[in-house]
Tab-separated table of C-alpha atoms in Angstrom:
chain	number	residue	atom	x	y	z
A	236	MET	CA	-15.799	-17.584	25.047
A	237	THR	CA	-13.908	-19.217	22.180
A	238	SER	CA	-13.884	-17.352	18.823
A	239	PRO	CA	-13.784	-19.084	15.454
A	240	ALA	CA	-10.690	-19.005	13.311
A	241	PRO	CA	-9.512	-15.453	12.825
A	242	ALA	CA	-9.873	-13.636	11.297
A	243	PRO	CA	-37.559	-22.583	13.235
A	244	ARG	CA	-40.286	-24.077	14.344
A	245	SER	CA	-41.370	-25.880	11.147
A	246	SER	CA	-41.936	-23.443	8.287
A	247	ALA	CA	-43.753	-23.912	5.027
A	248	ALA	CA	-41.332	-21.634	3.225
A	249	SER	CA	-39.080	-23.214	0.620
A	250	SER	CA	-36.133	-20.925	1.473
A	251	VAL	CA	-34.766	-18.775	4.236
A	252	THR	CA	-32.877	-15.519	3.896
A	253	GLY	CA	-29.429	-16.028	5.443
A	254	ALA	CA	-27.587	-13.508	7.519
A	255	ALA	CA	-24.384	-13.473	5.489
A	256	GLY	CA	-24.784	-11.197	2.491
A	257	GLY	CA	-28.518	-11.876	2.350
A	258	ALA	CA	-27.859	-15.292	0.914
A	259	VAL	CA	-30.992	-17.421	0.323
A	260	LEU	CA	-30.642	-20.810	1.973
A	261	PRO	CA	-32.736	-23.909	1.240
A	262	ALA	CA	-35.358	-24.271	3.947
A	263	VAL	CA	-34.197	-26.559	6.723
A	264	PRO	CA	-37.175	-26.508	9.101
A	265	PRO	CA	-35.990	-26.665	12.727
A	266	PRO	CA	-37.044	-29.948	14.370
A	267	THR	CA	-39.885	-30.320	16.862
A	268	PRO	CA	-38.721	-31.741	20.221
A	269	GLU	CA	-39.825	-35.212	19.088
A	270	GLU	CA	-37.861	-34.924	15.806
A	271	ALA	CA	-34.791	-33.569	17.556
A	272	THR	CA	-34.801	-36.449	19.964
A	273	ALA	CA	-35.159	-38.991	17.169
A	274	ARG	CA	-32.358	-37.416	15.079
A	275	ARG	CA	-29.827	-37.300	17.937
A	276	PRO	CA	-27.296	-40.082	17.382
A	277	PRO	CA	-26.209	-42.197	20.316
A	278	GLU	CA	-22.829	-41.909	21.856
A	279	PRO	CA	-20.123	-43.646	19.774
A	280	MET	CA	-19.394	-47.266	20.517
A	281	GLY	CA	-16.702	-47.792	23.187
A	282	ASP	CA	-14.502	-49.721	20.692
A	283	ALA	CA	-14.987	-47.386	17.739
A	284	GLY	CA	-12.074	-46.422	15.559
A	285	GLU	CA	-10.471	-43.007	16.038
A	286	ARG	CA	-12.199	-41.192	13.146
A	287	GLU	CA	-15.571	-42.817	13.892
A	288	LEU	CA	-15.127	-41.737	17.510
A	289	LEU	CA	-14.293	-38.140	16.740
A	290	GLU	CA	-17.050	-37.718	14.167
A	291	GLY	CA	-19.548	-39.544	16.330
A	292	TRP	CA	-18.942	-37.353	19.360
A	293	LEU	CA	-19.083	-34.150	17.289
A	294	ASP	CA	-22.384	-35.145	15.676
A	295	HIS	CA	-23.753	-36.149	19.068
A	296	HIS	CA	-22.998	-32.695	20.477
A	297	ARG	CA	-24.301	-30.904	17.378
A	298	ALA	CA	-27.642	-32.721	17.795
A	299	THR	CA	-27.687	-32.039	21.542
A	300	LEU	CA	-27.665	-28.300	20.933
A	301	ALA	CA	-30.531	-28.595	18.454
A	302	LEU	CA	-32.479	-30.588	21.035
A	303	LYS	CA	-31.836	-27.886	23.695
A	304	CYS	CA	-33.428	-25.335	21.375
A	305	ALA	CA	-36.406	-27.385	20.077
A	306	GLY	CA	-39.879	-26.264	21.002
A	307	LEU	CA	-39.013	-22.703	22.090
A	308	SER	CA	-40.216	-19.455	20.500
A	309	ASP	CA	-37.906	-16.983	18.816
A	310	ALA	CA	-38.350	-14.649	21.807
A	311	GLN	CA	-37.349	-17.340	24.278
A	312	LEU	CA	-34.321	-18.353	22.175
A	313	ARG	CA	-33.138	-14.717	22.051
A	314	ARG	CA	-33.530	-14.201	25.768
A	315	PRO	CA	-30.386	-14.132	27.964
A	316	ALA	CA	-31.937	-16.141	30.742
A	317	VAL	CA	-29.100	-16.558	33.195
A	318	ALA	CA	-28.115	-13.147	34.596
A	319	PRO	CA	-25.668	-11.527	34.539
A	320	SER	CA	-24.547	-13.411	31.427
A	321	GLY	CA	-25.656	-12.112	28.041
A	322	LEU	CA	-25.656	-15.605	26.506
A	323	SER	CA	-28.775	-16.855	24.779
A	324	LEU	CA	-29.581	-20.126	23.043
A	325	LEU	CA	-29.945	-18.355	19.721
A	326	GLY	CA	-26.569	-16.703	20.295
A	327	LEU	CA	-24.960	-20.089	20.955
A	328	VAL	CA	-26.343	-21.503	17.689
A	329	ARG	CA	-25.120	-18.501	15.713
A	330	HIS	CA	-21.669	-18.798	17.407
A	331	LEU	CA	-21.380	-22.457	16.555
A	332	ALA	CA	-22.290	-21.698	12.906
A	333	GLU	CA	-19.394	-19.247	12.889
A	334	CYS	CA	-17.130	-21.942	14.440
A	335	GLU	CA	-18.095	-24.486	11.796
A	336	ARG	CA	-17.280	-21.972	9.057
A	337	GLY	CA	-14.094	-20.750	10.719
A	338	TRP	CA	-12.522	-24.056	11.423
A	339	PHE	CA	-13.487	-26.148	8.391
A	340	ARG	CA	-13.649	-23.551	5.605
A	341	GLU	CA	-11.125	-21.009	6.702
A	342	THR	CA	-8.624	-23.007	8.810
A	343	LEU	CA	-8.799	-26.498	7.254
A	344	ASP	CA	-9.162	-25.462	3.574
A	345	GLY	CA	-7.779	-21.928	3.655
A	346	GLU	CA	-10.869	-20.303	2.165
A	347	ASP	CA	-11.252	-16.562	2.621
A	348	VAL	CA	-14.885	-16.124	3.739
A	349	PRO	CA	-16.522	-13.307	5.689
A	350	GLY	CA	-18.125	-13.793	9.101
A	351	ILE	CA	-21.796	-14.587	9.149
A	352	TYR	CA	-22.867	-12.517	12.165
A	353	PHE	CA	-19.801	-10.761	13.533
A	354	THR	CA	-18.317	-7.561	12.191
A	355	ASP	CA	-15.358	-5.335	12.890
A	356	GLU	CA	-17.728	-3.096	14.813
A	357	ASP	CA	-19.233	-6.025	16.800
A	358	PRO	CA	-16.685	-8.856	16.904
A	359	ASP	CA	-19.057	-10.795	19.185
A	360	GLY	CA	-22.100	-10.161	16.957
A	361	ASP	CA	-22.872	-13.875	16.788
A	362	PHE	CA	-23.705	-13.694	20.517
A	363	HIS	CA	-25.892	-10.611	20.034
A	364	PRO	CA	-29.082	-11.590	18.130
A	365	GLY	CA	-31.331	-8.606	17.532
A	366	GLU	CA	-35.078	-8.500	17.783
A	367	ASP	CA	-35.362	-9.508	14.157
A	368	ALA	CA	-33.165	-12.615	14.532
A	369	THR	CA	-35.085	-15.863	14.015
A	370	TRP	CA	-34.598	-19.516	14.832
A	371	ALA	CA	-35.555	-20.318	11.222
A	372	GLU	CA	-32.618	-18.331	9.848
A	373	ALA	CA	-30.085	-19.386	12.486
A	374	TYR	CA	-30.955	-23.033	12.216
A	375	ALA	CA	-30.781	-23.058	8.385
A	376	THR	CA	-27.438	-21.253	8.466
A	377	TRP	CA	-25.991	-23.521	11.130
A	378	GLN	CA	-27.094	-26.690	9.312
A	379	ALA	CA	-25.666	-25.407	6.017
A	380	GLU	CA	-22.274	-24.792	7.685
A	381	ILE	CA	-22.384	-28.260	9.310
A	382	ALA	CA	-23.107	-29.837	5.914
A	383	GLU	CA	-20.203	-27.967	4.349
A	384	ALA	CA	-17.885	-28.856	7.266
A	385	ARG	CA	-18.722	-32.546	6.782
A	386	ARG	CA	-18.073	-32.346	3.031
A	387	ARG	CA	-14.717	-30.693	3.498
A	388	ALA	CA	-13.549	-32.985	6.319
A	389	ALA	CA	-14.437	-36.065	4.261
A	390	ALA	CA	-11.738	-35.042	1.756
A	391	HIS	CA	-8.960	-35.111	4.399
A	392	ARG	CA	-7.176	-37.636	6.547
A	393	LEU	CA	-6.895	-36.978	10.259
A	394	ASP	CA	-3.187	-36.132	9.935
A	395	ASP	CA	-3.608	-33.735	7.045
A	396	ALA	CA	-2.204	-30.309	7.753
A	397	ALA	CA	-4.668	-27.473	7.403
A	398	ALA	CA	-4.168	-25.052	4.501
A	399	GLY	CA	-5.204	-21.997	6.526
A	400	ARG	CA	-3.683	-20.245	9.480
A	401	GLY	CA	-1.460	-22.086	11.952
A	402	GLN	CA	-1.481	-22.197	15.735
A	403	ARG	CA	-0.996	-18.696	17.176
A	404	GLU	CA	1.479	-19.737	19.897
A	405	THR	CA	3.714	-21.951	17.724
A	406	GLY	CA	2.957	-21.230	14.103
A	407	ARG	CA	2.589	-24.970	13.484
A	408	PRO	CA	-0.268	-26.154	11.269
A	409	PHE	CA	-3.466	-27.524	12.669
A	410	THR	CA	-4.538	-31.036	11.619
A	411	LEU	CA	-8.054	-32.290	11.007
A	412	ARG	CA	-7.632	-34.409	14.176
A	413	TRP	CA	-6.930	-31.226	16.229
A	414	ILE	CA	-9.894	-29.437	14.630
A	415	TYR	CA	-12.269	-32.331	15.405
A	416	THR	CA	-10.998	-32.456	19.012
A	417	HIS	CA	-11.414	-28.713	19.455
A	418	MET	CA	-14.884	-28.678	17.982
A	419	ILE	CA	-16.009	-31.418	20.349
A	420	GLU	CA	-14.677	-29.311	23.214
A	421	GLU	CA	-16.365	-26.207	21.782
A	422	TYR	CA	-19.793	-27.863	21.564
A	423	ALA	CA	-19.466	-29.632	24.917
A	424	ARG	CA	-18.662	-26.330	26.680
A	425	HIS	CA	-21.543	-24.519	25.097
A	426	ASN	CA	-23.982	-27.353	25.636
A	427	GLY	CA	-23.298	-26.919	29.325
A	428	HIS	CA	-24.361	-23.268	28.877
A	429	ALA	CA	-27.393	-24.486	26.960
A	430	ASP	CA	-28.400	-26.766	29.866
A	431	LEU	CA	-28.607	-23.795	32.229
A	432	LEU	CA	-30.355	-21.526	29.700
A	433	ARG	CA	-33.026	-24.083	28.841
A	434	GLU	CA	-33.790	-24.843	32.475
A	435	ALA	CA	-34.084	-21.140	33.240
A	436	LEU	CA	-36.434	-20.556	30.319
A	437	ASP	CA	-39.000	-23.335	30.869
A	438	GLY	CA	-37.703	-25.732	33.530
A	439	ALA	CA	-36.703	-28.468	31.060
A	440	THR	CA	-33.706	-30.539	32.130
A	441	GLY	CA	-31.976	-33.666	30.955
A	442	VAL	CA	-30.670	-34.767	27.537
């Protein structure tokens, strides 16, 4: 389990109450399975440039996780379906929202922001959705962090040194290239978990 930098089915509502500080987020209705399939970008072209390749693979994996969650109820998404693991699809989405925030806001730009779901008392709180946790809130929060990550990354070159914390082992700064590569690895790893969880919940495979 990789931590972020240190530290709904369609809804008619126009806003969603976020987890962090009760922030009210613009409504971003979770996609239906058909919408999630249509929105998933194809794999990057084999001769794509480096930045196009990195951003293309990251967006592909972001959309893959959304597709893995599409069409399930809140109760199904909260369920740790592959014993003895406590992982759930909703927990994965919340964790990836934390990763987007941690790597692009905190590490890349040096912003001091609180965690969304984890606390000092529960440092893995992103993986522990309670009975009141909803897909609508988690999806809106996740998409808001993705949008902010894209905005911040667009202002940097791949070789730019991050303004936040450096690498724990060496103290050397991270670059945007390193962050992109790590985020692709992070999503790919957890999409493998999502494959198993979705199949255990309703038998769906593929993607």
